[in-house]
Coordinates of C-alpha atoms in Angstrom, one line a residue:
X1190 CA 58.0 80.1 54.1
X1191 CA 54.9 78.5 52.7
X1192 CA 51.9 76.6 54.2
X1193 CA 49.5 74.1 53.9
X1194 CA 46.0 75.4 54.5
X1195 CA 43.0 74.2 53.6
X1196 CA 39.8 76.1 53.1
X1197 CA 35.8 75.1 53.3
X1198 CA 33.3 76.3 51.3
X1199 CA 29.7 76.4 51.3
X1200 CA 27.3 77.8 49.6
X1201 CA 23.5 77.4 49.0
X1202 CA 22.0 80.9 47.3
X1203 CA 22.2 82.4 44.0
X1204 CA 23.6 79.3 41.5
X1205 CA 25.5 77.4 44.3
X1206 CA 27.8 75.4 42.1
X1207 CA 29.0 78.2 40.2
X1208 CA 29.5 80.6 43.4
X1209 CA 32.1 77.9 44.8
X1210 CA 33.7 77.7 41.2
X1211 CA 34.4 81.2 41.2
X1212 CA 35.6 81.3 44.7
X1213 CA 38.2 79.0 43.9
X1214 CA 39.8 81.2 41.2
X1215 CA 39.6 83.7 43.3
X1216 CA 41.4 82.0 45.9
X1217 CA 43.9 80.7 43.4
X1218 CA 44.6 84.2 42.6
X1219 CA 45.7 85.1 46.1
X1220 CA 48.9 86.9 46.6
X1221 CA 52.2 84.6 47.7
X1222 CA 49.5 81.5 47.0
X1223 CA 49.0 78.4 45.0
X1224 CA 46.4 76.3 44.4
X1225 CA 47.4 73.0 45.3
X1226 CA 44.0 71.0 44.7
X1227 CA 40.3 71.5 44.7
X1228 CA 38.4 68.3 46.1
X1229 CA 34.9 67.7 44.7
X1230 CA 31.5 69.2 45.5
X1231 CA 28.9 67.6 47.8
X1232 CA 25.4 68.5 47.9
X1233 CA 24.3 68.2 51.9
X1234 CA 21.4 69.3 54.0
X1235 CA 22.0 72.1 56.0
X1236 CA 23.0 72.8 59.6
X1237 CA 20.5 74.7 62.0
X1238 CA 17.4 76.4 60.3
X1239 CA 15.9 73.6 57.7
X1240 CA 13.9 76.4 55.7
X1241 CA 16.5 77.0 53.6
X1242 CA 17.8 75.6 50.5
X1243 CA 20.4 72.9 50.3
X1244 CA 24.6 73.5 50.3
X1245 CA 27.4 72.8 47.8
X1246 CA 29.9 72.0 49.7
X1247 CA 33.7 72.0 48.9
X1248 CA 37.8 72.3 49.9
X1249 CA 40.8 74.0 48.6
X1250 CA 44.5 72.9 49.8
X1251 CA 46.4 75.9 49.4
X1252 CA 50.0 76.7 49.6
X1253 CA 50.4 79.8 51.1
X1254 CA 53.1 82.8 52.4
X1255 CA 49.9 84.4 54.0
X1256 CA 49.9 84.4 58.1
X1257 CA 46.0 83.3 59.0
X1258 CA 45.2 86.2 59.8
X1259 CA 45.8 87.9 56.7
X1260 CA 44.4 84.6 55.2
X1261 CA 40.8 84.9 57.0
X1262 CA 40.7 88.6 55.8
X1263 CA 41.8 87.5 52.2
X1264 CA 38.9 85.0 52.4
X1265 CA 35.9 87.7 53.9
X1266 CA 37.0 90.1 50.9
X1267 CA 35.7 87.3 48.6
X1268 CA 33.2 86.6 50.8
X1269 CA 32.2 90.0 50.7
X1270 CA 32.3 90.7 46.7
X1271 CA 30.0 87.4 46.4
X1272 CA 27.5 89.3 48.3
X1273 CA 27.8 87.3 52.2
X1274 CA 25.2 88.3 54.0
X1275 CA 25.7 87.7 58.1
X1276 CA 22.2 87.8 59.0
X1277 CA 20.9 84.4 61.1
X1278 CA 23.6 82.0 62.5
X1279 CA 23.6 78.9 60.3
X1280 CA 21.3 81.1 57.9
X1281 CA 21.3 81.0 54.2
X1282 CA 24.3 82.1 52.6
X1283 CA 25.9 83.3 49.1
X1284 CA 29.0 82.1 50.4
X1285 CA 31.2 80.7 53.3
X1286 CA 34.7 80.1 53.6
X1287 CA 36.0 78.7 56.1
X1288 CA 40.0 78.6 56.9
X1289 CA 39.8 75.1 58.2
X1290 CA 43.4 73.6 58.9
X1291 CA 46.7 75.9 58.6
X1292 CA 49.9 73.8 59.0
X1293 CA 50.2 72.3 62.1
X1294 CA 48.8 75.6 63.6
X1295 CA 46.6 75.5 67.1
X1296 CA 45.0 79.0 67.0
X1297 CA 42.2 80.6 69.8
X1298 CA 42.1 84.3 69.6
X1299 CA 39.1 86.5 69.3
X1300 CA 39.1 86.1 65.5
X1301 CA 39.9 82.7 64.5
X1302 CA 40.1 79.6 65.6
X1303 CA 42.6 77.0 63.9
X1304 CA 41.9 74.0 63.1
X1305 CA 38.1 75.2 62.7
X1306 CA 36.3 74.4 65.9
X1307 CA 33.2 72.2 64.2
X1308 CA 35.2 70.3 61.9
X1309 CA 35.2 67.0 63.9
X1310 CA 31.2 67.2 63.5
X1311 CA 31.0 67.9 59.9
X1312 CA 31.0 65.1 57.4
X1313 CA 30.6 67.8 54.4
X1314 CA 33.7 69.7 55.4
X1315 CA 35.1 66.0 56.1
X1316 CA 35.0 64.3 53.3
X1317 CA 35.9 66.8 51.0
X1318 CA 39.4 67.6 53.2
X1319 CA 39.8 63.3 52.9
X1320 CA 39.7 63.5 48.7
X1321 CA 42.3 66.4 48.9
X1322 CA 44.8 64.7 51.2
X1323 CA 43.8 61.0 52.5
X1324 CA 46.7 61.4 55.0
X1325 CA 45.6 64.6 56.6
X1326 CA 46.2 65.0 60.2
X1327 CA 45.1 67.6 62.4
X1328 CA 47.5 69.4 64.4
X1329 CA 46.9 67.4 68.2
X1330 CA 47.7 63.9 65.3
X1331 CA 44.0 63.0 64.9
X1332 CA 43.5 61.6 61.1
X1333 CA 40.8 63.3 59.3
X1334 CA 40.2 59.8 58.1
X1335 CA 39.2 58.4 61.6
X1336 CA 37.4 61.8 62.0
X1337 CA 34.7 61.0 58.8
X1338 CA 34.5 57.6 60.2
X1339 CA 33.0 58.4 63.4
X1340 CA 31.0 61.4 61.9
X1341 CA 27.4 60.9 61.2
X1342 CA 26.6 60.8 57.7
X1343 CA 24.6 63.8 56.4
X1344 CA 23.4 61.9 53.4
X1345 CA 26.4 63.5 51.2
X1346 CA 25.8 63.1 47.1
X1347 CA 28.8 64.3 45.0
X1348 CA 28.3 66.2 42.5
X1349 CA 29.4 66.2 38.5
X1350 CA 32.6 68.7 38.2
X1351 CA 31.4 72.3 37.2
X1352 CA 30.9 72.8 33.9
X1353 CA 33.4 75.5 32.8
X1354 CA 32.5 76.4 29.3

């Protein structure tokens, strides 16, 4: 049986843009998963330490056979061969992926937590999970779209589609 999930991603080191294009082949090529759609990216400020560059910003909607848990350790080997770096909370990074929404899963264990635990305060994981699916509703039947209305606005500007030539 397949599942919905959708998937953040961030980046703001080493050709942004192009790190989040790459990322989602990579996540397109996942076994027992299809790419469903890929919303736009966002340039945003970041969260925590300011002296650091801006993020790209993006979402995948995935169909997947993967359980989460093999998902989130499909999603830190990509992580990993773009070069992620966990070295200061909120820090700089060559890339994040984040397994945001999976079904109408509720998960706390000491690995992951589903629906990711910060989406409700972030308007660049927000608006990018309202272009994939306007309709989206988290698991507990709050609408993303009330969510990004109530978020602050983090001064989001879209950016052109990647260049894939």
């Amino acid at each position: 049986m397949k599942t919905d999930a959708f998937i953040g991603l961030g980046s703001n080191l080493q050709e942004p843009a192009a790190q989040l294009a790459r990322a989602v082949a990579e996540l397109a090529a996942l076994p027992d998963t299809k790419l469903i759609a890929q919303s736009p990216f966002y340039a945003s400020s970041p969260v925590g330490p300011q002296d650091q560059p801006d993020f790209v910003n993006g979402a995948v909607w995935l169909s997947t056979g993967l359980d989460p848990h093999t998902l989130l350790d499909q999603l830190q080997t990509i992580e990993q061969a773009h070069g992620r770096e966990r070295l200061r909370h909120w820090g700089p990074r060559t890339l994040d992926l984040d397994l945001l929404v999976f079904g109408n899963l509720e998960l706390n264990d000491d690995r992951l937590t589903v629906p990711h635990r910060e989406l409700p305060n972030r308007d660049f994981v927000l608006q990018p999970l309202l272009d994939l699916k306007s309709d989206l509703t988290l698991p507990e039947g709050i609408a993303i779209a009330t969510l990004r209305a109530q978020c602050p606005d983090n001064r989001l500007r879209k950016l052109p589609p990647p260049d894939y030539s």
